[in-house]
Coordinates of C-alpha atoms in Angstrom, one line a residue:
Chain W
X1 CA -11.0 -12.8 5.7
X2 CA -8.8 -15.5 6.0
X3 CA -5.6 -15.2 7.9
X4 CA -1.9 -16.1 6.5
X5 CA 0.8 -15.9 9.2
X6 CA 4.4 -14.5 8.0
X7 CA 7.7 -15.1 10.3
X8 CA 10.0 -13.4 11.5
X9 CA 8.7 -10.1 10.9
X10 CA 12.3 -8.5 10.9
X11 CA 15.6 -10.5 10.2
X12 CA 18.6 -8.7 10.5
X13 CA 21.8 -11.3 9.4
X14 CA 25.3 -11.4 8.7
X15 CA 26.6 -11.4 4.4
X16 CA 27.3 -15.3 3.1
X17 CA 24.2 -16.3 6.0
X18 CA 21.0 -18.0 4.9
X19 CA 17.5 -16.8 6.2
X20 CA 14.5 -18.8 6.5
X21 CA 11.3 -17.5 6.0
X22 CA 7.8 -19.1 7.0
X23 CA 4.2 -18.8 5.9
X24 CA 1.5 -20.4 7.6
X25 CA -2.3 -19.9 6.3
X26 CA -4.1 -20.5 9.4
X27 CA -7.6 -21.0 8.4
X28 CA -7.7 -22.4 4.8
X29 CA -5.8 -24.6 2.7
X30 CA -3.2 -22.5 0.7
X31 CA -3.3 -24.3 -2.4
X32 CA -1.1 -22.0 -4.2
X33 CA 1.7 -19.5 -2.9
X34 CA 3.1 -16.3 -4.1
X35 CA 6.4 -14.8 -3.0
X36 CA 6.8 -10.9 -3.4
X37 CA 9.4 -8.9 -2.9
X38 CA 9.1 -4.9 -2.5
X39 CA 12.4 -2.6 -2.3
X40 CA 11.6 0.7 -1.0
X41 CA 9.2 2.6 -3.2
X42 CA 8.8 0.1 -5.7
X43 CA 5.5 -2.5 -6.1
X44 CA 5.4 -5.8 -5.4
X45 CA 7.5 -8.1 -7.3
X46 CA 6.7 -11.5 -7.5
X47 CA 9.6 -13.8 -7.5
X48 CA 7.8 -17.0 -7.6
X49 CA 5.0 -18.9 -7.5
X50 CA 4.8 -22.2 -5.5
X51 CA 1.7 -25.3 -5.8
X52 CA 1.2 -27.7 -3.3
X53 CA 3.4 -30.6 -3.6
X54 CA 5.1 -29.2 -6.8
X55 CA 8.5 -27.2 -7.9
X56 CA 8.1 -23.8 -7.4
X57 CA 7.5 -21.7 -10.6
X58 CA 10.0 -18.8 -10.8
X59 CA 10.2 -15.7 -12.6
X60 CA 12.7 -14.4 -15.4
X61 CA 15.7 -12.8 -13.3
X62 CA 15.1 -14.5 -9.9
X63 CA 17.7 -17.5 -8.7
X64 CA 15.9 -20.8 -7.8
X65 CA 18.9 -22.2 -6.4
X66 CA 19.3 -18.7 -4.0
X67 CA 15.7 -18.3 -3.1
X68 CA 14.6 -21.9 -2.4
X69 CA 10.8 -22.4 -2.1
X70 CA 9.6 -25.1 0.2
X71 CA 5.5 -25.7 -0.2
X72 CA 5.2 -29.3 1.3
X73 CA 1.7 -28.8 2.9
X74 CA -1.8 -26.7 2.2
X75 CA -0.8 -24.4 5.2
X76 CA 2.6 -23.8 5.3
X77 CA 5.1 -22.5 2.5
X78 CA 8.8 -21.5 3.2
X79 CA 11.3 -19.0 1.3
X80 CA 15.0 -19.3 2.4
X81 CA 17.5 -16.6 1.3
X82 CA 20.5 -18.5 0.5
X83 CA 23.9 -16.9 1.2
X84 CA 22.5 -13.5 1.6
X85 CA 24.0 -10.3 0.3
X86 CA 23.2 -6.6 1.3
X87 CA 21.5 -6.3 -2.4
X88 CA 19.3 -8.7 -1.2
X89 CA 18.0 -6.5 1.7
X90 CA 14.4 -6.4 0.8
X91 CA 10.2 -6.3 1.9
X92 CA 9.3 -10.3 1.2
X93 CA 5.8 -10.6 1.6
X94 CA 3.8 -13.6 1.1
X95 CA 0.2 -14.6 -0.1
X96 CA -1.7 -17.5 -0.5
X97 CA -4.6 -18.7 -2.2
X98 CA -6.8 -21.2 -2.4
X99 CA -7.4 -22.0 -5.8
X100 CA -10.9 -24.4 -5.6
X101 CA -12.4 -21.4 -3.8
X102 CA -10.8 -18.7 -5.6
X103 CA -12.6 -15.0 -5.0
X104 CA -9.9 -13.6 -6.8
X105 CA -8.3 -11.9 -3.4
X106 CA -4.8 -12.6 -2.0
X107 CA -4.7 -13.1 1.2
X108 CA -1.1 -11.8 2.6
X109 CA 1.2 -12.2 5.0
X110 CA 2.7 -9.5 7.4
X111 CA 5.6 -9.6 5.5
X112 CA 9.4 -10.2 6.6
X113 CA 12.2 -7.4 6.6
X114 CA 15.7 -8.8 5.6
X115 CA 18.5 -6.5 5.9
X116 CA 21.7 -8.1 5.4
X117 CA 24.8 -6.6 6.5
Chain U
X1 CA 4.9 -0.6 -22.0
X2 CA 4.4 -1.8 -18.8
X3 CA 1.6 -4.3 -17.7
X4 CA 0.3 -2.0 -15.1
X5 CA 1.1 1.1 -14.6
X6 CA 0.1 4.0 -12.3
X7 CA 0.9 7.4 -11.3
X8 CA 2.9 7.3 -8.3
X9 CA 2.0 10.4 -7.2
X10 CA 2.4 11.7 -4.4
X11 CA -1.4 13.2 -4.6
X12 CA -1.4 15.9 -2.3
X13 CA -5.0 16.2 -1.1
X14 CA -6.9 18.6 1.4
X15 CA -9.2 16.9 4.1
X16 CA -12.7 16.4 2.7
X17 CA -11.3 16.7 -0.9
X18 CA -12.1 14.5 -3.6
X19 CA -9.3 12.1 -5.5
X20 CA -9.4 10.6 -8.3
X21 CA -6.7 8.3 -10.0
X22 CA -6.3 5.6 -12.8
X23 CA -4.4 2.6 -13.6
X24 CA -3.7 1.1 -17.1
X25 CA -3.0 -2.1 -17.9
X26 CA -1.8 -3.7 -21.3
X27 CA -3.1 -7.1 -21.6
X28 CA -7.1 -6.7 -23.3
X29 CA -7.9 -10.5 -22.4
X30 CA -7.3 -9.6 -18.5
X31 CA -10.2 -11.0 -16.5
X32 CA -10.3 -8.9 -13.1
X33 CA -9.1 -6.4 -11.2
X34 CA -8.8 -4.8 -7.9
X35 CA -7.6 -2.4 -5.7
X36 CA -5.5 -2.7 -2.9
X37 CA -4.4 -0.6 -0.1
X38 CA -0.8 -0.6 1.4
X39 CA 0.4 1.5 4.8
X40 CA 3.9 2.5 5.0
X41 CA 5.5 -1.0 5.9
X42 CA 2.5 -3.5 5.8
X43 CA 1.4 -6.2 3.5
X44 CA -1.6 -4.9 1.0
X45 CA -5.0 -5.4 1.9
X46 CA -7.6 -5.7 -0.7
X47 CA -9.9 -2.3 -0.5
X48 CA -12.2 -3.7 -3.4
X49 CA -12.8 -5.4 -6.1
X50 CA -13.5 -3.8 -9.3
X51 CA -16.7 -5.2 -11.7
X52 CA -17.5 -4.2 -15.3
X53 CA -20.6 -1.9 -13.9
X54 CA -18.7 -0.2 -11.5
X55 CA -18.6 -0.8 -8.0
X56 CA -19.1 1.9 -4.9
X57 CA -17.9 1.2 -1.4
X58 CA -18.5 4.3 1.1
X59 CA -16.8 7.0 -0.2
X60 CA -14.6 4.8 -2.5
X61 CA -15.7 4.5 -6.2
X62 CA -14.5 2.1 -8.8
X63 CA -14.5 1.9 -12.1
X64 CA -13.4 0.0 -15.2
X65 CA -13.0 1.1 -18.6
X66 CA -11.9 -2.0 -20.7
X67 CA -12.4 -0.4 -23.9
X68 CA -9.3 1.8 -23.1
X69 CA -7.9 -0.2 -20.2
X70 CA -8.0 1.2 -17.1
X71 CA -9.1 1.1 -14.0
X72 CA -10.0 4.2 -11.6
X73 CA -10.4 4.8 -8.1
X74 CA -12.1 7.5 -6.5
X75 CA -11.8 8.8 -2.7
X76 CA -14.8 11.0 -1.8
X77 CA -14.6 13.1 1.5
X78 CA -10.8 12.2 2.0
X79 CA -9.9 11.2 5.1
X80 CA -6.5 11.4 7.3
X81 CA -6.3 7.8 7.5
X82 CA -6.9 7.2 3.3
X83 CA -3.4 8.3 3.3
X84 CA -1.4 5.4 1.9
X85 CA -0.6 3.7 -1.3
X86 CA -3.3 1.9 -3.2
X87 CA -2.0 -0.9 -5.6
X88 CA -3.7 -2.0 -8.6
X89 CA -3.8 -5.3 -9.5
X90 CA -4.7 -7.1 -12.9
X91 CA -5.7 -11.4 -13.0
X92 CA -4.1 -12.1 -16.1
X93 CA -6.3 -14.5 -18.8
X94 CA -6.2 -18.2 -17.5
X95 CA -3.7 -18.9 -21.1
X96 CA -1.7 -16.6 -18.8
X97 CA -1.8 -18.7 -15.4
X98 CA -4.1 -15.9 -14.1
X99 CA -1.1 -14.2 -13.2
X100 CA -1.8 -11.3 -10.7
X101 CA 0.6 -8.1 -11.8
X102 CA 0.5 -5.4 -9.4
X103 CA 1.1 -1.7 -10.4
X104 CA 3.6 0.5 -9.2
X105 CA 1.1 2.0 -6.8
X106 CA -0.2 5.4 -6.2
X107 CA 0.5 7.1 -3.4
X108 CA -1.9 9.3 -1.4
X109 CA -1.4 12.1 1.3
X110 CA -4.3 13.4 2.8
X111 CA -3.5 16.7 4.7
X112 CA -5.5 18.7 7.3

């Protein structure tokens, strides 16, 4: 299956800090990108929803202007945490998708561990 | 109601045991669905998809009931490693984006 590449894989940073989070699909053109978030024993949540070349589409309760989504190419898509607080400690795992061959399956990343202290 | 919604278990199950479980969703005009597996700290990874006629992968069965919305999965001759939680996840109609909503997942413990 295809590959999507998630970094860092752990993030540990210090209360009013920003974080930076990357995706990279590594062997097809991520048309579209999700952004999850998972707390502990809770599903997926996705947060927002980023096209190519466009705005990110964001879901009712989650800040645009603290999680920004960068999606400026078909293979890489960025999520930074701005000013971070300990509530914000969370599982953010990205997916991507490639909407002109879609199969219907997401393709994740590893996913990145925030804790913020 | 919830969009998706699944037992979260935990399913206690005996090695070799059979496992059933189900997942409803709430939206009739939802065009596909799957199952997907997630380990303790790991991104999901898609254990099947699920077709009108039923599908069957190894020992995992799955099913789809859209006249009462829901979706099973069945484990046949569990294993150690099935232990983990299994996500299902609903496309949304395309009036809808074709949003993907996961469920609250069920978890699985397979026990010797």
């Amino acid at each position: 299956g295809a590959v999507v590449s998630q970094h860092p894989s752990w993030v540990i940073c210090k209360s009013g800090t920003s974080v930076k989070i990357e995706c990279r699909s590594l062997d097809f053109q991520a048309t579209t990108m999700f952004w999850y978030r998972q707390f502990p024993k809770q599903s997926l949540m996705l947060m927002a929803t980023s096209n190519e070349g466009s705005k990110a589409t964001y879901e009712q309760g989650v800040e645009k202007d603290k999680f920004l989504i960068n999606h400026a190419s078909l293979t890489l898509s960025t999520l930074t945490v701005t000013s971070a607080h300990p509530e914000d400690s969370s599982f953010y795992i990205c997916s991507g998708m490639n909407t002109l061959s879609y199969t219907g399956e997401l393709f994740f990343g590893e996913g990145s561990r925030l804790t913020v202290l | 109601r919830k969009e998706v919604e699944q037992d979260p278990g935990p399913f206690n199950v005996p090695e070799g045991a059979t496992v059933a479980f189900n997942c409803t969703y709430s939206n009739s005009a939802s065009q596909s669905f799957f199952w997907y597996r997630q380990d303790c700290r790991k991104e999901p990874k898609l254990l099947m998809s699920v077709y009108s006629s039923g599908n069957e992968d190894g020992r995992f069965t799955a099913q789809l009931n859209r006249a009462s919305q829901y979706i099973s999965l069945l484990i046949r001759d569990s294993k150690l490693s099935d232990s983990a939680t299994y996500l299902c996840v609903v496309n949304g109609p395309p009036a809808a984006g074709n949003k993907l909503t996961f469920g609250g997942g069920t978890r699985v413990l397979v026990k010797p």
